[in-house]
CSV table of C-alpha atoms and ligand atoms in Angstrom, one decimal:
chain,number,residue,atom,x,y,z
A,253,UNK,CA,0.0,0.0,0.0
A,254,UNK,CA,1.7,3.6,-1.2
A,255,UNK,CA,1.8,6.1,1.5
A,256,UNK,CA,-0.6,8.2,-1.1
A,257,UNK,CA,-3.6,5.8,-0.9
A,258,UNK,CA,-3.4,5.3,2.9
A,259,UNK,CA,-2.7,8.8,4.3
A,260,UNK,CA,-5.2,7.4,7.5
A,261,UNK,CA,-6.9,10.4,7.9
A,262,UNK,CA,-8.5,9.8,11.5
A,263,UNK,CA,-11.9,8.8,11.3
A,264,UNK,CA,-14.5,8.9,14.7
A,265,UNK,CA,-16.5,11.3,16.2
A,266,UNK,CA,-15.7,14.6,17.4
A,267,UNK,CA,-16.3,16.2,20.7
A,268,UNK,CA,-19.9,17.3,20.1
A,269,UNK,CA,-21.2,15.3,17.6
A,270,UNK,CA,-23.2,13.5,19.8
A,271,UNK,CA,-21.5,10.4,18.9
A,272,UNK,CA,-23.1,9.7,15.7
A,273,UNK,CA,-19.8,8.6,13.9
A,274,UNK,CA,-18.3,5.2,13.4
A,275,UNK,CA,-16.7,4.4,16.2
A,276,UNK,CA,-12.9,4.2,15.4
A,277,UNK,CA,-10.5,0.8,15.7
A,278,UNK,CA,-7.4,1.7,17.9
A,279,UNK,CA,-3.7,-0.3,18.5
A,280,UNK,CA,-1.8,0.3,21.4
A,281,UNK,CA,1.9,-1.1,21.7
A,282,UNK,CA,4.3,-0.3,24.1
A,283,UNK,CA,8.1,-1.5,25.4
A,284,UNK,CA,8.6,-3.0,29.2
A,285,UNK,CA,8.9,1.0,30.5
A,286,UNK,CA,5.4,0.9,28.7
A,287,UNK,CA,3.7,-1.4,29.4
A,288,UNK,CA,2.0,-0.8,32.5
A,289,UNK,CA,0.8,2.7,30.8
A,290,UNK,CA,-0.7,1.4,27.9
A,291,UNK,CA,-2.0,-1.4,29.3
A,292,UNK,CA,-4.5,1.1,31.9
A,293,UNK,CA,-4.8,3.2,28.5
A,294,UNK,CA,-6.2,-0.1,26.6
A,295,UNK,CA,-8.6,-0.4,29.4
A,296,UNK,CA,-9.9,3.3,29.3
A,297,UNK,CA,-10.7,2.8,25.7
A,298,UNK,CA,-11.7,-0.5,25.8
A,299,UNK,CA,-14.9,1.3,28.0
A,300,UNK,CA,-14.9,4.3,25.4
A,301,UNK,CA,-18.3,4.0,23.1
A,302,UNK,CA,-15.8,5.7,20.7
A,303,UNK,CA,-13.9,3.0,20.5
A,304,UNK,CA,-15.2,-0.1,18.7
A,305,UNK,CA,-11.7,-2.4,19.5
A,306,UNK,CA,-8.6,-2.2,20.8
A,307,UNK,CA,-5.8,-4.1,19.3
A,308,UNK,CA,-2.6,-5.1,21.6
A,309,UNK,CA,0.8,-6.2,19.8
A,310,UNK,CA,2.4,-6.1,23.3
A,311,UNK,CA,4.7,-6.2,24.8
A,312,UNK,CA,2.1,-7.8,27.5
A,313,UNK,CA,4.2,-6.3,30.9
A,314,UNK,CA,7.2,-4.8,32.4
A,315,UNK,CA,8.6,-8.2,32.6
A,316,UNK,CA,8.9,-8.0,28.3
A,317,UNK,CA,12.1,-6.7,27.4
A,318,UNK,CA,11.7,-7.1,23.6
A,319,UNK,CA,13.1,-3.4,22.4
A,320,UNK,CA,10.3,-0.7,21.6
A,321,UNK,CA,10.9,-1.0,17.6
A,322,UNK,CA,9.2,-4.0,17.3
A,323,UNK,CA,6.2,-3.5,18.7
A,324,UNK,CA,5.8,0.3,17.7
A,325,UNK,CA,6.6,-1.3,14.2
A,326,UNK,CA,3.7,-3.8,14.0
A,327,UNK,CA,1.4,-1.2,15.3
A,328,UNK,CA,1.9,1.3,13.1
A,329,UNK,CA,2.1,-1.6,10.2
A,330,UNK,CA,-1.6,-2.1,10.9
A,331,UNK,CA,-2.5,1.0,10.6
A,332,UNK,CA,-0.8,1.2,6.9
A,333,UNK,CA,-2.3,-2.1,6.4
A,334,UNK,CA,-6.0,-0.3,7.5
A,335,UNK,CA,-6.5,-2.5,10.2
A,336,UNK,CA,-6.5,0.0,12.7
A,337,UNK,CA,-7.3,4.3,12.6
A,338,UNK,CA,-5.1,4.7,15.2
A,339,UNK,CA,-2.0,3.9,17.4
A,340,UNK,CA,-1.5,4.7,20.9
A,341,UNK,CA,1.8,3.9,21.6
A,342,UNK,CA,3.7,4.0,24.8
A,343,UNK,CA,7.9,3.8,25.7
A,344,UNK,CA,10.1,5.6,28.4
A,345,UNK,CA,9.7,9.3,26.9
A,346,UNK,CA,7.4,8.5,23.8
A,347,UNK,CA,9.9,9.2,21.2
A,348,UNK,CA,11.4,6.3,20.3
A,349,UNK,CA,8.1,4.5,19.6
A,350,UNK,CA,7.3,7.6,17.9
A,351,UNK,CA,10.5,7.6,15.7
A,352,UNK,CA,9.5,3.6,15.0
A,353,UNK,CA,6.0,4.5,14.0
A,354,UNK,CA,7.0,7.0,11.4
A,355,UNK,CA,9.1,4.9,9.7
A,356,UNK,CA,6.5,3.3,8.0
A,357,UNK,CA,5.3,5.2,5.1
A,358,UNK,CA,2.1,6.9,5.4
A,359,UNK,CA,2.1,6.8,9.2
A,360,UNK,CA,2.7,10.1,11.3
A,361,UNK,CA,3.1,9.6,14.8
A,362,UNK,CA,4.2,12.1,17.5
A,363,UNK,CA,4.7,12.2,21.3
A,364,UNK,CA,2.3,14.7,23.1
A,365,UNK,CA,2.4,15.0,26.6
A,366,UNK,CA,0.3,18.5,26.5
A,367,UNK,CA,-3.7,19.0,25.5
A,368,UNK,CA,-3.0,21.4,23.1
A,369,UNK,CA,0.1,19.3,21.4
A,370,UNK,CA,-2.3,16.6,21.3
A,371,UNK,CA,-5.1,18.1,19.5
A,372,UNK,CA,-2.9,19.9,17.3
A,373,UNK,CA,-1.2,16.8,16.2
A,374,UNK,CA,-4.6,15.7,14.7
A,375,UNK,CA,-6.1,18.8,13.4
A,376,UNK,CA,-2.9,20.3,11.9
A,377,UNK,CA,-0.9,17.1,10.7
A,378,UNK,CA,-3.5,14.5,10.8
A,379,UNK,CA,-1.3,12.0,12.7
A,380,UNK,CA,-3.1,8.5,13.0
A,381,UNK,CA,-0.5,8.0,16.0
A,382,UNK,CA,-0.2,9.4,20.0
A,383,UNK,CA,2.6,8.2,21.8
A,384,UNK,CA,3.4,9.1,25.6
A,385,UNK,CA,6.8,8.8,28.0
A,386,UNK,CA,5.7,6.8,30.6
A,387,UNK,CA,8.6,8.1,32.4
A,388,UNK,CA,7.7,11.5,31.6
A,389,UNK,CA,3.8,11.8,32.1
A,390,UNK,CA,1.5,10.6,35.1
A,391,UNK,CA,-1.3,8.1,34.6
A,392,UNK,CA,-4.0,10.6,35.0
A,393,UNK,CA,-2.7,13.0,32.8
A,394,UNK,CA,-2.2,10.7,30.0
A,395,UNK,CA,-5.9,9.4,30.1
A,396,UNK,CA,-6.8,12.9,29.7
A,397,UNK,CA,-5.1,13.5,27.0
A,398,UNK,CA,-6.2,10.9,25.3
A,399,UNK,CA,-9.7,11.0,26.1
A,400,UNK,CA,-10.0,14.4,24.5
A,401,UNK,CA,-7.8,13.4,21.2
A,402,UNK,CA,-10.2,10.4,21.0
A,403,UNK,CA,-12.8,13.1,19.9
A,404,UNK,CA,-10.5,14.8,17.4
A,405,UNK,CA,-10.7,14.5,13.6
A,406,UNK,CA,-8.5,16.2,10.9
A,407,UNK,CA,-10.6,18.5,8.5
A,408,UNK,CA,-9.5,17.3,5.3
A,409,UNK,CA,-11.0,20.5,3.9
A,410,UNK,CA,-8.8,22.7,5.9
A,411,UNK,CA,-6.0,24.8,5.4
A,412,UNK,CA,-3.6,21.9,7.3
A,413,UNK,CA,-4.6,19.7,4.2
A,414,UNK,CA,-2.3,20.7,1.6
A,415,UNK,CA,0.5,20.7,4.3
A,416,UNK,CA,0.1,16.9,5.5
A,417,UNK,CA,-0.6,16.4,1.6
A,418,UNK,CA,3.1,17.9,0.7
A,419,UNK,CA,4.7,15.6,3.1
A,420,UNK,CA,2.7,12.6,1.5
A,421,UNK,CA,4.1,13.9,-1.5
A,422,UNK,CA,7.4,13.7,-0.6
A,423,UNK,CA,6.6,10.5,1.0
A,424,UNK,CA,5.8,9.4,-2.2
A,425,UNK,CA,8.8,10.4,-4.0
A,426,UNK,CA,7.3,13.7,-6.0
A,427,UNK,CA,8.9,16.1,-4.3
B,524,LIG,O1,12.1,5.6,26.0
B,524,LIG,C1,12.5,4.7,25.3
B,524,LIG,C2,13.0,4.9,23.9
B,524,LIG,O2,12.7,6.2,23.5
B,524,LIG,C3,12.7,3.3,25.8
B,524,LIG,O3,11.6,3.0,26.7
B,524,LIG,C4,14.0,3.2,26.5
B,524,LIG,O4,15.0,3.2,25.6
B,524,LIG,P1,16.6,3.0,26.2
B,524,LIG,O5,16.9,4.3,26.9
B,524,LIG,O6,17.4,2.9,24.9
B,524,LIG,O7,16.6,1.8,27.0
């Protein structure tokens, strides 16, 4: 699949819409200084009507020391693939996952540790994928976060589109 027919736009509902939308599909990954994060972040959205399913690639607990590439890979892999909207991903400071993530062509990913980071990172750049620094950010803080980016959707109409699509177009190899 070419980065230019699988740009993911995020798909769901939005804050207000009274929940009308489809309810979106999510994957959550995460290395041993991780795990414990996402796992309590799977659960939140597991009990979200936004969410229809949560996929988990692991790693399954702290005890897991398999390196944070390989499961911030497969994650964002589904996603290209269209079996999931969106990742939630989770490591010691959120940017290595996120560096794994965006590896894969067509998937942005980007730590966000701040409301406004985290809303921007959907309505400005359209990013499919959240990550957070379990050694950075508290529990409660994180579910925050992400319960409010859960109702975020990129306008694909707006003036962010043409931006997003010029890095899809490098992506692609058009310059
Ligand atoms: O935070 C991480 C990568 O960004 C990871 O959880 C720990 O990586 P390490 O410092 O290389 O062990």
């Amino acid at each position: 699949m070419t980065a230019e027919t699988h740009t993911g736009a995020p798909t769901g509902p939005t804050p207000d819409d009274g929940g009308g939308a489809r309810p979106i599909r999510v994957v959550v990954a995460a290395d041993s200084a991780g795990a414990d994060l996402k796992n309590r972040l799977r659960e939140l959205m597991r009990a979200d009507p936004r969410v229809a399913v949560v996929d988990d690639v692991g790693v399954a607990d702290a005890s897991d020391d398999v390196a944070y590439p390989v499961p911030a890979l497969e994650g964002a892999e589904r996603i290209a693939r269209g079996e999931a909207d969106r990742g939630v991903f989770v490591c010691g400071t959120g940017i290595g996952v996120a560096i794994s993530a965006n590896k894969v062509p067509g998937i942005r990913a980007t730590v966000a540790h701040d409301s406004y980071s985290a809303e921007r990172s959907v309505k400005s750049n359209n990013c499919q994928v959240i990550t957070f620094g379990a050694r950075v950010i508290g529990p409660d803080a994180a579910e925050k976060i992400l319960t409010e980016w859960l109702g975020h959707t990129f306008d694909e109409n707006s003036p962010s589109a043409a931006k997003v699509a010029r890095i899809d177009s490098y992506e692609a190899g058009r310059v």
